[in-house]
Short mmCIF file of C-alpha atoms in Angstrom, two decimals:
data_model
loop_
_atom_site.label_atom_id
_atom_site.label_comp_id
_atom_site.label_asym_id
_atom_site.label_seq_id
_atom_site.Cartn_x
_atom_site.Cartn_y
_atom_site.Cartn_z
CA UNK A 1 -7.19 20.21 5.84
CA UNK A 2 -4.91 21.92 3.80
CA UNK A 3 -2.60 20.53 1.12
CA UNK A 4 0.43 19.14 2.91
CA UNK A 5 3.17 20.82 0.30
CA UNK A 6 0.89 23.94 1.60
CA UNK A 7 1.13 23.38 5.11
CA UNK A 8 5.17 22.88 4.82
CA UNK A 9 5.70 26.12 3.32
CA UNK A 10 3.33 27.76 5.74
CA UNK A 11 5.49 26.54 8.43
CA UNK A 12 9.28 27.05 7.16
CA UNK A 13 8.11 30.66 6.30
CA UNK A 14 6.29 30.81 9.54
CA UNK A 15 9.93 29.88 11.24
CA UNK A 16 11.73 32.61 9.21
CA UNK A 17 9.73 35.14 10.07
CA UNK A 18 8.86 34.21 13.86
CA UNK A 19 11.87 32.31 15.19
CA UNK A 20 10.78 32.41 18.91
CA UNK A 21 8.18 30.40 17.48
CA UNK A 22 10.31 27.35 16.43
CA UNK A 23 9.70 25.38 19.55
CA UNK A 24 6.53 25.13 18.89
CA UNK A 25 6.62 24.66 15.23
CA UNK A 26 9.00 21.58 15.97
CA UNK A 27 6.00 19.54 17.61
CA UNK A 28 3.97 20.32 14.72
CA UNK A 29 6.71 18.78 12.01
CA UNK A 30 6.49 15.37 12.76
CA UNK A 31 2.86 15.20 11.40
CA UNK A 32 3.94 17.00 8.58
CA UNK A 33 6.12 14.64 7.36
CA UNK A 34 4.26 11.57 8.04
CA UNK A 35 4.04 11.21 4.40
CA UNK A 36 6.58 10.75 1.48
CA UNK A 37 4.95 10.43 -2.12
CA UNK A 38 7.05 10.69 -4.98
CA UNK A 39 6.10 9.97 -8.85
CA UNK A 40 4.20 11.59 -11.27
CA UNK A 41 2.51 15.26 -10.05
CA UNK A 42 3.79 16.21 -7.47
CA UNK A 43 6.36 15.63 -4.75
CA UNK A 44 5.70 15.37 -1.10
CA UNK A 45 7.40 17.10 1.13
CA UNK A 46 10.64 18.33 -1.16
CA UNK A 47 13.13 15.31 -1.37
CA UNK A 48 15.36 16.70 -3.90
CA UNK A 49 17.57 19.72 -4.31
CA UNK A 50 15.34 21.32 -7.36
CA UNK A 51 13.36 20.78 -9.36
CA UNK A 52 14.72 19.59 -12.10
CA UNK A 53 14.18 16.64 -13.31
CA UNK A 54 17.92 15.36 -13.45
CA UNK A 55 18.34 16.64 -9.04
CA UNK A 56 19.79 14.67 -6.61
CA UNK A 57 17.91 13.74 -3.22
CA UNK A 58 18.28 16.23 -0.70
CA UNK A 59 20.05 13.82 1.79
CA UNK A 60 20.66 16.62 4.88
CA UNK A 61 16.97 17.29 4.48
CA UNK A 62 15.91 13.39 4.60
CA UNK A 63 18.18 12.71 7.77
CA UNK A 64 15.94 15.59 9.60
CA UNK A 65 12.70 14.45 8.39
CA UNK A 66 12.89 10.70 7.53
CA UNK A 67 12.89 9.45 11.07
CA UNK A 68 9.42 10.72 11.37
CA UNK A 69 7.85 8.95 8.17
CA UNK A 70 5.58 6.40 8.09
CA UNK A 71 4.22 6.44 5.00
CA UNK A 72 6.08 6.38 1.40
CA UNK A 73 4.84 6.27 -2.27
CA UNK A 74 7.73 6.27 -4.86
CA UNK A 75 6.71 5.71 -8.62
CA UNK A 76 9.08 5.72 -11.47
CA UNK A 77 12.29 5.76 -9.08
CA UNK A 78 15.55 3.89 -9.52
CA UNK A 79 16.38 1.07 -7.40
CA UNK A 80 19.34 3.51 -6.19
CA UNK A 81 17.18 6.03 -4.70
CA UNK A 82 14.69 4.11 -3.34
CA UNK A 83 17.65 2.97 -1.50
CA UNK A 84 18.55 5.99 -0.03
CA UNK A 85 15.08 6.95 0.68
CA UNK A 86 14.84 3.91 2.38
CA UNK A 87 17.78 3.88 4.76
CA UNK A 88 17.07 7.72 6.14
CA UNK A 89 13.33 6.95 6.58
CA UNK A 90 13.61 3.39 9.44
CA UNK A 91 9.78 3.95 11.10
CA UNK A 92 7.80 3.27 7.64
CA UNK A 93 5.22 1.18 8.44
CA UNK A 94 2.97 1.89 4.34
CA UNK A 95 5.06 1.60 1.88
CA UNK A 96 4.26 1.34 -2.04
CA UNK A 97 7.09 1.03 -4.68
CA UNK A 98 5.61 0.90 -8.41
CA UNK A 99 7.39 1.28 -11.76
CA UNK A 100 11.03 0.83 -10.44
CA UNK A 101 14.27 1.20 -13.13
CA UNK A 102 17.16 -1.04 -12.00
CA UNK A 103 17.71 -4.57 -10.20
CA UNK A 104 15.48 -4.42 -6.90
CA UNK A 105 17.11 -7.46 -4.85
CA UNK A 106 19.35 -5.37 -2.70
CA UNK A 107 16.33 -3.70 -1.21
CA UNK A 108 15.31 -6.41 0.71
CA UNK A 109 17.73 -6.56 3.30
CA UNK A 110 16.76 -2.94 4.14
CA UNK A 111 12.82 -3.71 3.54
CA UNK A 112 13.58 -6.57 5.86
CA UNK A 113 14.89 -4.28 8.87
CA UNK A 114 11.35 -1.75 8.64
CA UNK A 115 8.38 -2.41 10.33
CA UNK A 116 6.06 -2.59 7.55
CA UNK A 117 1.96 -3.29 7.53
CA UNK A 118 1.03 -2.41 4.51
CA UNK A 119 3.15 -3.16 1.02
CA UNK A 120 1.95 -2.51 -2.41
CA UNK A 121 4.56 -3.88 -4.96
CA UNK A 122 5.57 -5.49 -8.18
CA UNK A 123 7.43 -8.91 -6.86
CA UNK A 124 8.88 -9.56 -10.55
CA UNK A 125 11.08 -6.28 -9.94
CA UNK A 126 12.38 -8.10 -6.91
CA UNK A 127 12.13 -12.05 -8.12
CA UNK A 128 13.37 -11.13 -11.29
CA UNK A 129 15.07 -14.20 -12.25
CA UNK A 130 12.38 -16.81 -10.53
CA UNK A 131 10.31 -18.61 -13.53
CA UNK A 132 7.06 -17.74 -14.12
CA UNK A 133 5.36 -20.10 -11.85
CA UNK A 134 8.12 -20.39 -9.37
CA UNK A 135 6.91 -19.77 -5.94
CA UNK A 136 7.55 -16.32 -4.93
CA UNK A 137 9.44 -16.50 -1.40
CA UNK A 138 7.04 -14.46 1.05
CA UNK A 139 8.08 -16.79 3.96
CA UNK A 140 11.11 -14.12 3.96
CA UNK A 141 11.25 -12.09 7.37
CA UNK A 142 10.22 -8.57 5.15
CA UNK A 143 6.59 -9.98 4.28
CA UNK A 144 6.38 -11.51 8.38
CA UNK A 145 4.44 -8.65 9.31
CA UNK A 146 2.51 -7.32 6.37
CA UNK A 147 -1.38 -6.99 7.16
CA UNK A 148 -1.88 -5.37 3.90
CA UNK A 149 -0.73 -6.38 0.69
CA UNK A 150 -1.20 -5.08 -2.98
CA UNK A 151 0.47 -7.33 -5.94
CA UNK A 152 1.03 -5.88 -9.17
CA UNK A 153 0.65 -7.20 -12.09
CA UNK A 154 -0.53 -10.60 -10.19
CA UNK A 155 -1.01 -13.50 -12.18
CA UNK A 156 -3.41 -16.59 -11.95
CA UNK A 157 -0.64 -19.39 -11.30
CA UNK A 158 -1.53 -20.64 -7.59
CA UNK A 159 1.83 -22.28 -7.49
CA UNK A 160 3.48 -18.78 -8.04
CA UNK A 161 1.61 -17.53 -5.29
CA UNK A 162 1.51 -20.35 -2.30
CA UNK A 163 3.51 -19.24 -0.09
CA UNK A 164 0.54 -16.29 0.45
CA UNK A 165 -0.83 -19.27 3.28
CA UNK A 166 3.00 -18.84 5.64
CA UNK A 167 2.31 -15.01 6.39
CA UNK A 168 0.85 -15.63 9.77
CA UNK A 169 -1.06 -11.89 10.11
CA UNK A 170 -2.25 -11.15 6.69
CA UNK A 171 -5.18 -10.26 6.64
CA UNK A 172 -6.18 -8.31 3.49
CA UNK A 173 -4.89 -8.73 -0.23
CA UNK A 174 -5.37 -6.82 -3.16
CA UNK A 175 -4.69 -8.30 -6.39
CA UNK A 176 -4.14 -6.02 -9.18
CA UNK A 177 -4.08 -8.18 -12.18
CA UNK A 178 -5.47 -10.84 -14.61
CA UNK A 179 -6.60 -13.76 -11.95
CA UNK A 180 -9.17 -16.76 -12.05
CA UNK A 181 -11.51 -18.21 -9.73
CA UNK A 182 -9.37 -20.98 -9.32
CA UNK A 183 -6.30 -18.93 -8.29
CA UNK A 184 -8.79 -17.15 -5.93
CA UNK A 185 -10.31 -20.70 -4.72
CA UNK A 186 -6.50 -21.88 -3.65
CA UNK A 187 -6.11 -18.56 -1.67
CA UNK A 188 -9.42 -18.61 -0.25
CA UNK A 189 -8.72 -22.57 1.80
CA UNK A 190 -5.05 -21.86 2.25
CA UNK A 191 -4.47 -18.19 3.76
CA UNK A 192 -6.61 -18.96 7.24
CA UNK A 193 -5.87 -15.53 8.22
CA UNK A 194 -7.56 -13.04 5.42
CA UNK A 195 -10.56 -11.56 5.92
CA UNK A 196 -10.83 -9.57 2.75
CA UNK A 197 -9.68 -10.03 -0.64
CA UNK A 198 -9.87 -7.27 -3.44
CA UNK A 199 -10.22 -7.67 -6.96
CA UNK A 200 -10.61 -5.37 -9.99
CA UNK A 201 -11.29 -7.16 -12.93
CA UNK A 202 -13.54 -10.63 -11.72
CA UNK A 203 -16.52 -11.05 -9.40
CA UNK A 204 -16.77 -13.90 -6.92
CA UNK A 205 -19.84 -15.10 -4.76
CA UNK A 206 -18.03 -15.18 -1.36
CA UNK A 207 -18.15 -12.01 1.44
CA UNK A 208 -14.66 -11.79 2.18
CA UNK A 209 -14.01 -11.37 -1.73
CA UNK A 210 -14.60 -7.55 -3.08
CA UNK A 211 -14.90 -6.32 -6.72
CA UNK A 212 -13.89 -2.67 -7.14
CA UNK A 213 -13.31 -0.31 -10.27
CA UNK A 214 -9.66 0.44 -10.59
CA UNK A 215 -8.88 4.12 -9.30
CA UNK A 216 -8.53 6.86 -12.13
CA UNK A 217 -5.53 8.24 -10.09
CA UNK A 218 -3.45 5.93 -8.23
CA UNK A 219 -1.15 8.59 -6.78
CA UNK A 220 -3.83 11.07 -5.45
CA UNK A 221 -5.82 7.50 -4.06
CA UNK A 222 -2.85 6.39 -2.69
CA UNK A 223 -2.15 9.69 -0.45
CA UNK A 224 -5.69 9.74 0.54
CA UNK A 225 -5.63 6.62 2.38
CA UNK A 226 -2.11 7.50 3.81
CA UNK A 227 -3.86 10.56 5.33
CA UNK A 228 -6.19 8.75 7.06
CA UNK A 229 -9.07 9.34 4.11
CA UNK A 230 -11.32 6.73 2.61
CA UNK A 231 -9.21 4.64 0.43
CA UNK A 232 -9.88 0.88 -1.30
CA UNK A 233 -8.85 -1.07 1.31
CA UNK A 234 -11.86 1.16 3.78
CA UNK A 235 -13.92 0.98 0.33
CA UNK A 236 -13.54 -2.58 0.12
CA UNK A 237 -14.50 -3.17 3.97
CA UNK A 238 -17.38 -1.37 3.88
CA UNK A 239 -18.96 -3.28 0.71
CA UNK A 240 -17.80 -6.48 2.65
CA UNK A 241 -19.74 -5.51 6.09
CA UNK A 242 -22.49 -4.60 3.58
CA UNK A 243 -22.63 -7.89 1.91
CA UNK A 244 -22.56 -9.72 5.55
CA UNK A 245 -25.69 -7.47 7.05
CA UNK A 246 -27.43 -8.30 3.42
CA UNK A 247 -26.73 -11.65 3.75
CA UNK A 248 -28.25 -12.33 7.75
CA UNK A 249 -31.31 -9.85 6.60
CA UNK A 250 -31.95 -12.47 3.31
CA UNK A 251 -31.65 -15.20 6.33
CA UNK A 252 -33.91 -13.80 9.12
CA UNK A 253 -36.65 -13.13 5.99
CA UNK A 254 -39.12 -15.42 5.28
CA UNK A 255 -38.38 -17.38 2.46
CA UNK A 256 -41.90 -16.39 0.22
CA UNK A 257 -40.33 -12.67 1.02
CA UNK A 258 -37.25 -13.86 -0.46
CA UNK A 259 -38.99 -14.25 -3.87
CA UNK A 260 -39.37 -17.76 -3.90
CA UNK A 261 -42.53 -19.15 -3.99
CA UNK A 262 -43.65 -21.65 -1.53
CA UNK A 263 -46.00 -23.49 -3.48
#
């Protein structure tokens, strides 16, 4: 497919020069803002009013387009415009906020009212004054739905993270920081829902837990999967489903195939 910022301009020019042609183009512009990514590179569709680094959101623009978003990447953002980002765009259900400026707590009543699956966050920015092994509150109504979650910068205090085992439908977790198998043991026994658990710096002996190599470019990774490409949550499946069929072929083989000798 082509590039989405691509396929925007080939449609707003497309409208200017062919305006009979607008009621068709206005079935085609939902799925072409399905996506919001904003950080480093580039920005997805335009959100701001130039490009300069120093312009404002384009708030007229976002009312038009944000009520068909479902998918939002913001990266070195202030807590303010995530904010209004946020409150035009009610229908995300992917959502990833990393490297935020400013105090994050009056996001969550707004994260709180969206229907969001999949999160990939930073909970310090949002817990900022909660000790460092203080249980992080995810029995709050935002995480109630989550089915995919990425921490950042996760730490290997169980105690910080117990409240994982009250979010009734998760069912995979990414953990993007310095853990330990006993941090990973506690999650393992106490969140009866996950099926997959992804790591990127530790190896465990158990199918549902993945090891991956971090991504070289978060942003471009991210987008990918929010596209509907291969990212490391599909990755991390497959090597899963792999490890399962390995595991019933090593238990349907004879065990002197297995390479243990049966004398």
């Amino acid at each position: 497919r082509l590039p989405a910022e691509l396929e925007l301009s080939i449609g707003e020019v497309a409208a200017v020069r062919y305006p009979e042609c607008i009621p068709r183009l206005l079935l085609v512009e939902p799925e072409l803002y399905r996506v919001i990514r904003s950080g480093e590179g580039r920005v997805i569709p335009p959100l701001y009013t130039s490009e300069s680094p120093t312009a404002s959101l384009d708030i007229p623009r976002l009312k038009r387009f944000g009520p068909h978003v479902r998918n939002i990447l913001l990266q070195k953002r202030t807590s303010q415009e995530i904010e209004s980002v946020l409150l035009h765009t009610p229908n995300v259900s992917n959502l990833a906020m990393w490297i935020i400026s400013g105090t994050c707590a009056g996001l969550v009543p707004i994260l709180e009212s969206l229907p969001l699956r999949k999160l990939s966050f930073d909970p310090s920015y949002f817990f900022e004054n909660y000790a460092s092994d203080m249980s992080i509150p995810f029995d709050q109504p935002l995480f109630r739905n989550l089915t995919h979650l990425e921490i950042i910068n996760a730490s290997s205090s169980w105690s910080k993270w117990k409240q994982l085992a009250t979010l009734p439908r998760l069912t995979h977790l990414a953990l993007a920081g310095m853990v330990n198998q006993q941090l990973i043991d506690q999650i393992l026994k106490s969140c009866l829902s996950l099926e997959l658990v992804i790591m990127f710096y530790m190896n465990i002996g158990d199918v549902r837990v993945v090891l991956l190599k971090s991504v070289s470019d978060h942003l471009d990774h991210w987008e990918k999967g929010a596209r509907g490409d291969e990212d490391f949550w599909v990755t991390a499946q497959k090597r899963k489903q792999e490890a399962i069929e390995q595991a019933a072929k090593a238990a349907r083989m004879p065990v002197s195939e297995q390479g243990i000798s049966l004398i």
